[in-house]
CSV table of C-alpha atoms and ligand atoms in Angstrom, one decimal:
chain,number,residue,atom,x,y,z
M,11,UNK,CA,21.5,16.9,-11.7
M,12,UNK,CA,19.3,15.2,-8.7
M,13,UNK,CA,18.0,11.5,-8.8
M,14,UNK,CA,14.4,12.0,-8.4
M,15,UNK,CA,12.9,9.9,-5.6
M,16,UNK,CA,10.4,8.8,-8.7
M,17,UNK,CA,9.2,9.4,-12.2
M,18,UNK,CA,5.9,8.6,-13.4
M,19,UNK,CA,5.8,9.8,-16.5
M,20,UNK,CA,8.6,7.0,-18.0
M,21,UNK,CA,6.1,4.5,-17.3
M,22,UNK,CA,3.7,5.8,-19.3
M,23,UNK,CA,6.6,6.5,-22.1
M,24,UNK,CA,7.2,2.8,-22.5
M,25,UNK,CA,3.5,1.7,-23.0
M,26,UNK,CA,2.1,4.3,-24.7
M,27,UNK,CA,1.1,2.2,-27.6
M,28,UNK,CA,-1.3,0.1,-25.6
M,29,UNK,CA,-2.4,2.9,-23.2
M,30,UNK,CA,-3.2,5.4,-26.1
M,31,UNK,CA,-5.1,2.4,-27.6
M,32,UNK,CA,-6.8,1.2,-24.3
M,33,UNK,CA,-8.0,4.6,-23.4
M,34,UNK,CA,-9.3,5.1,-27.1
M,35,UNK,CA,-11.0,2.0,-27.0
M,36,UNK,CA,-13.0,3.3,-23.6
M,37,UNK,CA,-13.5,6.5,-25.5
M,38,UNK,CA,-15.4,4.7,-28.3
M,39,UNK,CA,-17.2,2.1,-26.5
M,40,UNK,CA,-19.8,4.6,-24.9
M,41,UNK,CA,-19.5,3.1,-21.7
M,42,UNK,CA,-18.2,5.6,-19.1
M,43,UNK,CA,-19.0,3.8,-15.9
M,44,UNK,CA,-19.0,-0.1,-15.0
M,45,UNK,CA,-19.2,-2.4,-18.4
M,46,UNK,CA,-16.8,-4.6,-19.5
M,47,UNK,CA,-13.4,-2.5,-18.7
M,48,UNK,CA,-14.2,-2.6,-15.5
M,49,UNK,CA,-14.8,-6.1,-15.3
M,50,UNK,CA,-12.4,-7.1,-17.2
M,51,UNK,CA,-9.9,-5.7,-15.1
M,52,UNK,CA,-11.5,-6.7,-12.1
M,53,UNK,CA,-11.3,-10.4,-14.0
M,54,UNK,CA,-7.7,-10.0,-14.1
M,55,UNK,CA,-6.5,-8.2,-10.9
M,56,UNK,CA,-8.7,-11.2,-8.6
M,57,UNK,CA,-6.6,-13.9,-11.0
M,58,UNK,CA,-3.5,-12.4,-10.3
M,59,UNK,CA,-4.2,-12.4,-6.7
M,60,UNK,CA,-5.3,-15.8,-6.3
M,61,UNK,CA,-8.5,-14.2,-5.1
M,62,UNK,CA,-11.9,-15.2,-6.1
M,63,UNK,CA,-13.4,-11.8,-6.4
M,64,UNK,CA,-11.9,-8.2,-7.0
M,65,UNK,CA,-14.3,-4.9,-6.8
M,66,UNK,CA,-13.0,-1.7,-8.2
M,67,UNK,CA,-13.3,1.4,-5.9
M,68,UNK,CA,-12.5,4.4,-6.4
M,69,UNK,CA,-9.4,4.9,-4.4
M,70,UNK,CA,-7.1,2.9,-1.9
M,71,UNK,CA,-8.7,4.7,1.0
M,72,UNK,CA,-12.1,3.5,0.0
M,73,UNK,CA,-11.2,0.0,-0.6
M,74,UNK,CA,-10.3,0.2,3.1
M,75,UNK,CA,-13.3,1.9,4.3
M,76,UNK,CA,-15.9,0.2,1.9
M,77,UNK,CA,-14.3,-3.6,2.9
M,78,UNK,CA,-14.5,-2.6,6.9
M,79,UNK,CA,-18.3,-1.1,6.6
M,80,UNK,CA,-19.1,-4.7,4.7
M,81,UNK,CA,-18.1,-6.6,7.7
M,82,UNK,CA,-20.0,-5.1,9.7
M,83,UNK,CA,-17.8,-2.4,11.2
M,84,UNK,CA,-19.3,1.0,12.6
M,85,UNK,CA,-19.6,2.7,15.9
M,86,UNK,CA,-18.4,1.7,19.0
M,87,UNK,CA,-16.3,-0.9,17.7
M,88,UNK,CA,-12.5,-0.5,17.8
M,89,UNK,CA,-10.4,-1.5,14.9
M,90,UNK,CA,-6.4,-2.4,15.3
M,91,UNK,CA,-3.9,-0.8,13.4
M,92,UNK,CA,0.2,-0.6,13.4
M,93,UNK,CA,1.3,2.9,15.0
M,94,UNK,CA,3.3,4.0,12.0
M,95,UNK,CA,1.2,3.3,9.4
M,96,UNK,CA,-0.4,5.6,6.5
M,97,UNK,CA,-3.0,8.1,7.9
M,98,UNK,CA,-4.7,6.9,5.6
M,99,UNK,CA,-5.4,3.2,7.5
M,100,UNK,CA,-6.6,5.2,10.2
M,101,UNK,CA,-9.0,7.9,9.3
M,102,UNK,CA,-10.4,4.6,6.7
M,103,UNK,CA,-11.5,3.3,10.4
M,104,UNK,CA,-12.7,6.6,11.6
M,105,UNK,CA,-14.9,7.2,8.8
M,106,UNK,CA,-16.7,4.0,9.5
M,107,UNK,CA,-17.2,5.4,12.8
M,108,UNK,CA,-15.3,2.8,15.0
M,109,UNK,CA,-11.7,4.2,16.7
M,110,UNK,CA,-8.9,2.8,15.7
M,111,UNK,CA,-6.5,1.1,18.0
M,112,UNK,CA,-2.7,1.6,17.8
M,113,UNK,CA,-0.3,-1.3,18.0
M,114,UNK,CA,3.4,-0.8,17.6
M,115,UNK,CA,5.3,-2.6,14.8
M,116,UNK,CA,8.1,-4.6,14.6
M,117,UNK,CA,11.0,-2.5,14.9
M,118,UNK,CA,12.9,-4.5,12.2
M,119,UNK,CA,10.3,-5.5,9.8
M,120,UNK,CA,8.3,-2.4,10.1
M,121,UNK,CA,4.9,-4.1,10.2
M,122,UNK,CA,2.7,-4.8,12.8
M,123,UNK,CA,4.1,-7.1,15.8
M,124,UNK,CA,2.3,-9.9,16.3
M,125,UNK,CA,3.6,-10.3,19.8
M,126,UNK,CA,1.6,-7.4,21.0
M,127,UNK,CA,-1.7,-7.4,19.0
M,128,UNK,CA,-3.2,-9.6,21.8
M,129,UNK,CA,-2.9,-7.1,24.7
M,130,UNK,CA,-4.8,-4.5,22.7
M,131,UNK,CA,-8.0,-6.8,22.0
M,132,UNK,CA,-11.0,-5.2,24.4
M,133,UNK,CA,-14.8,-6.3,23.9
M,134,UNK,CA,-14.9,-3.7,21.3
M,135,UNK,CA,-12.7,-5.3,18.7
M,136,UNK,CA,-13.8,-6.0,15.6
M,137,UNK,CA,-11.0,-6.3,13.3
M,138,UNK,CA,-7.5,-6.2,12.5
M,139,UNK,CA,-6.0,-4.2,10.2
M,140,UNK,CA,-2.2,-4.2,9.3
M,141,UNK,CA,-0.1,-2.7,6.7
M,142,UNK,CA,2.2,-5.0,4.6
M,143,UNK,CA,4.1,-1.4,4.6
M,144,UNK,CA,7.0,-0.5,2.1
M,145,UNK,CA,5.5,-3.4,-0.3
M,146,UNK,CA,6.6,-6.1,2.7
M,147,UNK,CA,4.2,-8.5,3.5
M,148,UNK,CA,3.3,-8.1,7.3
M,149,UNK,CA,3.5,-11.5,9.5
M,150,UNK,CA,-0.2,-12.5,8.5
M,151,UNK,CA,-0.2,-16.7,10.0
M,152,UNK,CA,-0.4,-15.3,13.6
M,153,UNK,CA,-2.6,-12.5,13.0
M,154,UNK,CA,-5.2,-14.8,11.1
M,155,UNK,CA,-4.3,-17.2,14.0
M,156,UNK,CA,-5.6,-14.4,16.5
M,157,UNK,CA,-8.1,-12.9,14.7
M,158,UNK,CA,-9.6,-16.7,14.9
M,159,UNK,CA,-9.4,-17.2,18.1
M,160,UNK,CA,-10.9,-13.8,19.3
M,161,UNK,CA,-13.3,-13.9,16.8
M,162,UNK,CA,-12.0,-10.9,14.8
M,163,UNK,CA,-12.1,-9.7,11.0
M,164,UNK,CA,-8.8,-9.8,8.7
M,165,UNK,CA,-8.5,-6.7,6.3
M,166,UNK,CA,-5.2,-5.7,4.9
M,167,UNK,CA,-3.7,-2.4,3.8
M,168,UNK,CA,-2.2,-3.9,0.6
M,169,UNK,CA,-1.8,-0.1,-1.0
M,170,UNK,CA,1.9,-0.8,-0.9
M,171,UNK,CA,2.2,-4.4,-1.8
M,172,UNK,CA,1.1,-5.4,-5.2
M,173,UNK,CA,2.5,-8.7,-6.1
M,174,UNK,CA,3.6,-9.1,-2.8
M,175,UNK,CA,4.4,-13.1,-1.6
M,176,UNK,CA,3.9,-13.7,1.6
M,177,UNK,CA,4.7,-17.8,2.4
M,178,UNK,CA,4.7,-18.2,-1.2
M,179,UNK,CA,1.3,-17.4,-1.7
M,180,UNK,CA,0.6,-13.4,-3.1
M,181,UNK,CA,-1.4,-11.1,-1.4
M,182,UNK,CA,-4.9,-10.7,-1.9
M,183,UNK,CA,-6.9,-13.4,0.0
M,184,UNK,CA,-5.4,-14.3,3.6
M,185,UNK,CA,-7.5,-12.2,5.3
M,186,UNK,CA,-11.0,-11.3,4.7
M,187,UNK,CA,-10.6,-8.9,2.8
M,188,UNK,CA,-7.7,-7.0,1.3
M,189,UNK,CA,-7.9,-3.2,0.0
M,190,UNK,CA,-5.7,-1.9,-2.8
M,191,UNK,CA,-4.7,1.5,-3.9
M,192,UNK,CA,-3.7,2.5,-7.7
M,193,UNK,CA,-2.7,5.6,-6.9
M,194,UNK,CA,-0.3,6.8,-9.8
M,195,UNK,CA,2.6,6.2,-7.6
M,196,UNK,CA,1.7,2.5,-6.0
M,197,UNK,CA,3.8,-0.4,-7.9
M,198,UNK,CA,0.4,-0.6,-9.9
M,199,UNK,CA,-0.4,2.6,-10.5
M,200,UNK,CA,-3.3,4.0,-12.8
M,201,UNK,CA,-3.1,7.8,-14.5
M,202,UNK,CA,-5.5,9.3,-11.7
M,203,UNK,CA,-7.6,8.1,-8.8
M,204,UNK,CA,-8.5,4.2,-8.7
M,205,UNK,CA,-8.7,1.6,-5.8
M,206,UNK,CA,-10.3,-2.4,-5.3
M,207,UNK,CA,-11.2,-4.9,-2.6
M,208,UNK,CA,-10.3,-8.4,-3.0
M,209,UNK,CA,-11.5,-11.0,-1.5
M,210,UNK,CA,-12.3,-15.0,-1.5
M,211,UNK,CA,-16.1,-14.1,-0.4
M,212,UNK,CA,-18.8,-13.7,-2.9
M,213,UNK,CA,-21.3,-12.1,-0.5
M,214,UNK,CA,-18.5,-9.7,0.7
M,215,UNK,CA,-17.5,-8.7,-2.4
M,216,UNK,CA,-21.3,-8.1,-3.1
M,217,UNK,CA,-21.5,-5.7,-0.3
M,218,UNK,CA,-18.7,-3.8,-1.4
M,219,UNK,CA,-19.7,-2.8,-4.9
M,220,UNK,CA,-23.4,-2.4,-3.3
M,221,UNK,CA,-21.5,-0.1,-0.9
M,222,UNK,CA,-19.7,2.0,-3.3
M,223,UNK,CA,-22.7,2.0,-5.5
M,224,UNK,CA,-25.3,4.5,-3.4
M,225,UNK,CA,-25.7,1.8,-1.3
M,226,UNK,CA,-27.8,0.4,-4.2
M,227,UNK,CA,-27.6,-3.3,-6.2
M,228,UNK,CA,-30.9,-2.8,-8.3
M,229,UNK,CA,-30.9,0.1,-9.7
M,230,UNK,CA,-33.4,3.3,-7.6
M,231,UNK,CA,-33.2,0.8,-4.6
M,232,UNK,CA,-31.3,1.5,-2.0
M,233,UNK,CA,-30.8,-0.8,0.9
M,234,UNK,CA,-28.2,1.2,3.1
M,235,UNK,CA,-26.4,4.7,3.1
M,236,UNK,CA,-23.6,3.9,0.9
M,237,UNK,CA,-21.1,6.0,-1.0
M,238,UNK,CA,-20.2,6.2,-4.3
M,239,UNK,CA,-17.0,5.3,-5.6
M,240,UNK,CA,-16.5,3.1,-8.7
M,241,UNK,CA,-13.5,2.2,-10.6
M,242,UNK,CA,-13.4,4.5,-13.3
M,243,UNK,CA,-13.1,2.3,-16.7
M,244,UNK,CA,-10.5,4.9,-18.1
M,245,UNK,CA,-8.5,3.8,-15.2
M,246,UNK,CA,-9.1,-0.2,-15.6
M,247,UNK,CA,-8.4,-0.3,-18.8
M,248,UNK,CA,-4.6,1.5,-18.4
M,249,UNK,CA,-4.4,-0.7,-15.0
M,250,UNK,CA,-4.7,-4.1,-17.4
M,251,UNK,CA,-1.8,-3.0,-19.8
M,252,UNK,CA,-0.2,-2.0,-16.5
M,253,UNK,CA,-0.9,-5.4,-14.8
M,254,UNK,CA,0.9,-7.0,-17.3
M,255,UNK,CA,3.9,-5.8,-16.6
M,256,UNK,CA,3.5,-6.0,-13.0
M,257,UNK,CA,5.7,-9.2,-12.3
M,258,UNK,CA,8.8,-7.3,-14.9
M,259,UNK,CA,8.7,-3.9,-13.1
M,260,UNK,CA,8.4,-5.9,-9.3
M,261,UNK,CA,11.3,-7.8,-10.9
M,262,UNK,CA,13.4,-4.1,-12.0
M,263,UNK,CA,12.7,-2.7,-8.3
M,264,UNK,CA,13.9,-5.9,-6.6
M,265,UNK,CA,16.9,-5.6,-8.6
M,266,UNK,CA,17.6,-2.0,-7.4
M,267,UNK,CA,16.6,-3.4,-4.2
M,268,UNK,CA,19.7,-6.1,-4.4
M,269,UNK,CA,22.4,-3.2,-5.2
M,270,UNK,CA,21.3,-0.5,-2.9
M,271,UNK,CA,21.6,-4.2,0.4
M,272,UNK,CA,24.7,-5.0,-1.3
M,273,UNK,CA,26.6,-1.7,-2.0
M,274,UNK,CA,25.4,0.1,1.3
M,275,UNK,CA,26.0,-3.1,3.6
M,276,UNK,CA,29.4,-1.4,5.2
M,277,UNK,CA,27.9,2.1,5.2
M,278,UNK,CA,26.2,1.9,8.4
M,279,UNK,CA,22.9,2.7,8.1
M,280,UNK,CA,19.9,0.3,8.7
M,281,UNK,CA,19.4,-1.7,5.6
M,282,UNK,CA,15.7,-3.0,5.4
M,283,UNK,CA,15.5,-6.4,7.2
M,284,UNK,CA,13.4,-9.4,5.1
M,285,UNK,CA,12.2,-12.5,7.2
M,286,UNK,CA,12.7,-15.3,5.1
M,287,UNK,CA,9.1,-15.6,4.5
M,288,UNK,CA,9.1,-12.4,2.9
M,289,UNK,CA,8.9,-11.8,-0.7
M,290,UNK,CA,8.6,-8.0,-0.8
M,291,UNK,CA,8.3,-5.8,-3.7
M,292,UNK,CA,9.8,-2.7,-2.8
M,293,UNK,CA,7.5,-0.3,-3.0
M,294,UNK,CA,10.0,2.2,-1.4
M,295,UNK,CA,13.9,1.2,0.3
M,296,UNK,CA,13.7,2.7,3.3
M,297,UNK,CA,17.1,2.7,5.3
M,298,UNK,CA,17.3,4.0,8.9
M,299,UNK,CA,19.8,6.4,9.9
M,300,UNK,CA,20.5,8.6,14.1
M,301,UNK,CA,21.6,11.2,12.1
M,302,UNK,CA,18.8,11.0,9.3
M,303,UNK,CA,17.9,14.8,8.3
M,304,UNK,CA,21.8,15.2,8.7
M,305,UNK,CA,21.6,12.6,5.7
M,306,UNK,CA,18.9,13.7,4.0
M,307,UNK,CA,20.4,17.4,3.7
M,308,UNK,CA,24.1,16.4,2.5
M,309,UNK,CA,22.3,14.1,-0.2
M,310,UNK,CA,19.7,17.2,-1.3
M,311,UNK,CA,21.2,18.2,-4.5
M,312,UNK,CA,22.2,15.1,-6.1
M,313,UNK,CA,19.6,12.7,-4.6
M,314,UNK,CA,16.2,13.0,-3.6
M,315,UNK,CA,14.9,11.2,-0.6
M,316,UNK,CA,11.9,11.3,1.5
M,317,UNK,CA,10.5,10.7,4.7
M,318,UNK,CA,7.4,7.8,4.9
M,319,UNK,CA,6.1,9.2,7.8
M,320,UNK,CA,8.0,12.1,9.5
M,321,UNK,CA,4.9,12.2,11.8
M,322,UNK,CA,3.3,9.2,13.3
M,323,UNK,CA,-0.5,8.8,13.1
M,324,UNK,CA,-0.6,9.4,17.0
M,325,UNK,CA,0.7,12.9,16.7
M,326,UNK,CA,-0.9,14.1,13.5
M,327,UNK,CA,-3.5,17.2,14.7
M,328,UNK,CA,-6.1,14.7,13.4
M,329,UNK,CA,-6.1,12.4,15.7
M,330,UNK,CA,-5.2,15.0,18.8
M,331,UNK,CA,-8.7,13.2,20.2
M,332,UNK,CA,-7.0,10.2,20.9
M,333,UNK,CA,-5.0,12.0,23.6
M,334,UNK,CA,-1.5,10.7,22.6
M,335,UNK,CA,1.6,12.6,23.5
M,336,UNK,CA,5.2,11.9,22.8
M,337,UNK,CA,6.6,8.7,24.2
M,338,UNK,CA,3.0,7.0,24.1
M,339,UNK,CA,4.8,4.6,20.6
M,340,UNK,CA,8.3,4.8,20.6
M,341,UNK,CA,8.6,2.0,18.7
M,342,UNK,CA,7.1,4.5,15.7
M,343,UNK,CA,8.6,7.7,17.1
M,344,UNK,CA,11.6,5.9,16.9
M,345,UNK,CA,11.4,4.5,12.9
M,346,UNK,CA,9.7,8.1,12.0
M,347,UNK,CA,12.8,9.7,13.6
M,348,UNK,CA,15.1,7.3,11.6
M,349,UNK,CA,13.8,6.4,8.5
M,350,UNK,CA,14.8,7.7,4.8
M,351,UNK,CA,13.3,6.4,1.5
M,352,UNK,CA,15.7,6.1,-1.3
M,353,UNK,CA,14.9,6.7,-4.9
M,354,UNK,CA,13.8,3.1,-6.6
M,355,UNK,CA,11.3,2.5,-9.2
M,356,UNK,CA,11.2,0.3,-12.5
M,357,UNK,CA,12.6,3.3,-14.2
M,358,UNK,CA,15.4,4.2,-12.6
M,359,UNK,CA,18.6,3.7,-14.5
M,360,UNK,CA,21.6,1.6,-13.3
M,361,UNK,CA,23.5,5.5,-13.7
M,362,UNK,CA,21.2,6.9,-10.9
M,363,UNK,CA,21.4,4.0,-8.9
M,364,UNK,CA,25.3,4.4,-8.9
M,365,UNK,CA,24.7,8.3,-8.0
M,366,UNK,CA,22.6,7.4,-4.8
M,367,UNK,CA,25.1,4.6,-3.8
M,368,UNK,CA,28.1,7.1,-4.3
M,369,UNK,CA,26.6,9.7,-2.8
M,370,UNK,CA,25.9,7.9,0.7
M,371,UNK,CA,29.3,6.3,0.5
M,372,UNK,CA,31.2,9.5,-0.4
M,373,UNK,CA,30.9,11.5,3.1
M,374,UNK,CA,31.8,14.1,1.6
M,375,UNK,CA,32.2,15.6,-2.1
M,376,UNK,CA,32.7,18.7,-4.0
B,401,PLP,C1,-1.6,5.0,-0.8
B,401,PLP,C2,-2.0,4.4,0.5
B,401,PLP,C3,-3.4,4.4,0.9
B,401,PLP,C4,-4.4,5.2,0.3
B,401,PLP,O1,-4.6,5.1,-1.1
B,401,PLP,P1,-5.3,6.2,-1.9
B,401,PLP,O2,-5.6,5.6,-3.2
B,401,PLP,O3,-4.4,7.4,-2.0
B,401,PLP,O4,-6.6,6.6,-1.2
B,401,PLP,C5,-3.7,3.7,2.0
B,401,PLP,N1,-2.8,3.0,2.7
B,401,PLP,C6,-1.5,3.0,2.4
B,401,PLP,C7,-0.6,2.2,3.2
B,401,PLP,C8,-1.1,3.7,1.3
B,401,PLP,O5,0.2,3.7,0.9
C-alpha cells in the first residue's frame, strides 16, 4: 500500500450532499453562463478575501493573464517573476506579449527575494509578479514598497495560497490585483477548470470580466480583442460549498504540516522555513534533500512524492528564447535539484501521515 501524494475524490465524498444539491440546483435554474451562481460566488470568494471585487475566469492562468492585460500590460514591456516559479506565471506574461524577467527567490522561503527585485527593474518594467508559492505568502511590504517607488503594478500568483495570511491580513488585495486558480487540486479546488481575479479596484475588476468576456461589456460591442473565459456556474456553485470549508481543511493541512516539522526535525532534511509573518497554508510540504531522487526512490512504494519543479522555467524548451543556460539561477537550480513534496491534504489520515514519517525515518526497511 502507497500514501498517495493526494486524493481528490474524498473531498467530494464528504460533501456530496451539498454538491449533488448545488450542481442540481444549476441544472434547474436554466442559467448556464454568468447569473446569480456566479455572482454569488464571486460575492463570497471577494468577502473572504477582504477584497472589494472578485471576477470569475476561467482558469488560474487566465486570472494571471486577464489581470496583467487590464493594467495595461502588452508588448515591449517586461514583467518580473521569481525563477522557480510555475510555468505557468511565465507563459501568463508571454501571452500578453511582454517578456518576463527572472528574479531568484529566497533560498529559504522559496519566494521571491526582495533584496534583488531592484537590480532587475529596466525602463521596460511594468509589473511585478511573485508567487506566494507552496501556499506561503511571499514578502509583499517591500515589493509594494518597490513597485511604489518605481512606479510599477502588483499582481500576485495566489494559485497556491487560498486563505493565505500574510501580516495578518489574507491574501487577495495587497497588490493590484491578485489571480487565483481552482484547479481540482488547489486548497480550493472546483471539479474541473475554474479561476478569478481579485481586487480592491472597481474599474480593474471591470476590465477583467470585459476581458474575459470577447472583449465586450454591452452585449455585440466590443471595445478590445478580448478572450473568453468565464467562471463556469457548475463550478461556482461547488466552489461556495467548498469555500465553506476552506478555513477547516487549511486548518487539517496545517496540522499535518505541524507533525511532518516536528517528527522529521532530527532527520536531516530541509524542513520548510516560515518567517514569522507567515501564515501559510500548505498547499504542498516541500522538504529539501542533496541526495533527493536517492529519497524519492527508497520512499516509491510506500509513499508517493513529487517534484514542484524538477525543471526551472529558464530551462524549460519553452523559453529556450530567453537564452538561459545552466548556472544562469542557481538559486532555482539549486531548490529544483533539492526539493521533494510530501503527501498532505485535508484527507489524509493520521495512519498515512505516520507511514510517510516512518518511512523517511526508517533508512532502511524490509
Ligand atoms: C495552478 C497554478 C497556476 C495555473 O492555474 P490553472 O488553473 O491550472 O491555469 C498558476 N500559477 C501557479 C503558481 C499554480 O500553482
Amino acid at each position: 500500500m502507497t500514501v498517495p501524494i493526494l486524493e481528490l475524490y474524498p473531498a467530494y465524498e464528504e460533501l456530496r450532499d451539498e454538491i449533488d444539491a448545488a450542481m442540481l440546483r444549476v441544472a434547474e435554474s436554466g442559467w448556464y453562463i454568468g447569473g446569480p451562481e456566479v455572482e454569488a460566488f464571486e460575492e463570497a470568494y471577494a468577502h473572504y478575501c477582504g477584497a472589494g471585487h472578485c471576477v470569475g475566469v476561467g482558469n488560474g492562468l487566465d486570472a494571471l493573464h486577464l489581470a496583467l492585460r487590464a493594467l495595461g500590460v502588452g508588448p515591449g514591456d517586461e514583467v518580473i517573476v521569481a525563477s522557480n516559479s510555475y510555468i505557468a506565471t511565465l507563459l501568463a506574461v508571454s501571452m500578453t506579449g511582454a517578456t518576463p524577467v527572472l528574479v531568484e527567490p529566497d533560498a529559504a522561503t522559496h519566494n521571491l527575494d526582495p533584496s534583488r527585485i531592484e537590480a532587475a527593474i529596466t525602463g521596460r518594467t511594468k509589473a511585478l509578479l511573485p508567487t506566494h508559492l507552496y501556499g506561503q505568502p511571499a514578502d509583499l511590504d517591500p515589493m509594494l514598497d518597490i513597485a511604489r517607488r518605481h512606479g510599477l503594478r502588483l499582481v500576485e500568483d495566489a494559485a497556491q495560497a487560498h486563505g493565505a495570511r500574510y501580516k495578518g491580513r489574507r491574501v487577495g488585495s495587497h497588490g493590484d490585483a491578485v489571480a487565483w486558480s481552482f484547479y481540482p487540486s488547489k486548497n480550493l479546488g472546483a471539479m474541473g477548470d475554474a479561476g478569478a481575479v481579485t481586487t480592491n479596484d472597481r474599474e480593474l475588476a471591470t476590465r477583467v470580466r470585459m476581458l474575459g468576456n470577447y472583449g465586450s461589456s454591452t452585449r455585440y460591442v466590443n471595445e478590445v480583442k478580448g478572450v473568453n473565459s468565464r467562471l463556469d456556474p457548475l463550478q461556482a456553485a461547488i466552489l461556495r460549498v467548498k469555500l465553506s470549508r476552506l478555513d477547516e481543511w487549511n486548518g487539517r493541512r496545517r496540522a499535518v504540516a505541524s507533525t511532518y516539522t516536528a517528527e522529521l526535525a532530527a532527520t536531516g532534511l530541509a524542513l520548510p522555513f516560515v518567517p514569522n509573518w507567515a501564515d501559510p497554508v500548505w498547499h504542498l510540504y516541500v522538504v529539501q534533500a542533496p541526495d533527493r531522487d536517492e529519497l524519492q526512490a527508497r520512499l516509491d512504494g510506500k509513499v508517493q512524492t513529487q517534484i514542484h519543479y524538477r525543471i526551472p522555467p529558464h530551462l524549460q524548451g519553452a523559453y529556450s528564447e530567453l537564452g538561459f543556460t545552466p548556472g544562469s539561477f542557481p538559486v532555482a537550480e539549486r531548490l529544483a535539484n533539492r526539493v521533494l513534496s510530501l503527501p498532505i491534504g485535508p484527507h489524509l489520515s493520521q495512519a498515512d501521515v505516520d507511514l510517510v514519517i516512518r518511512a523517511i525515518t526508517r533508512r532502511s526497511s524490509p
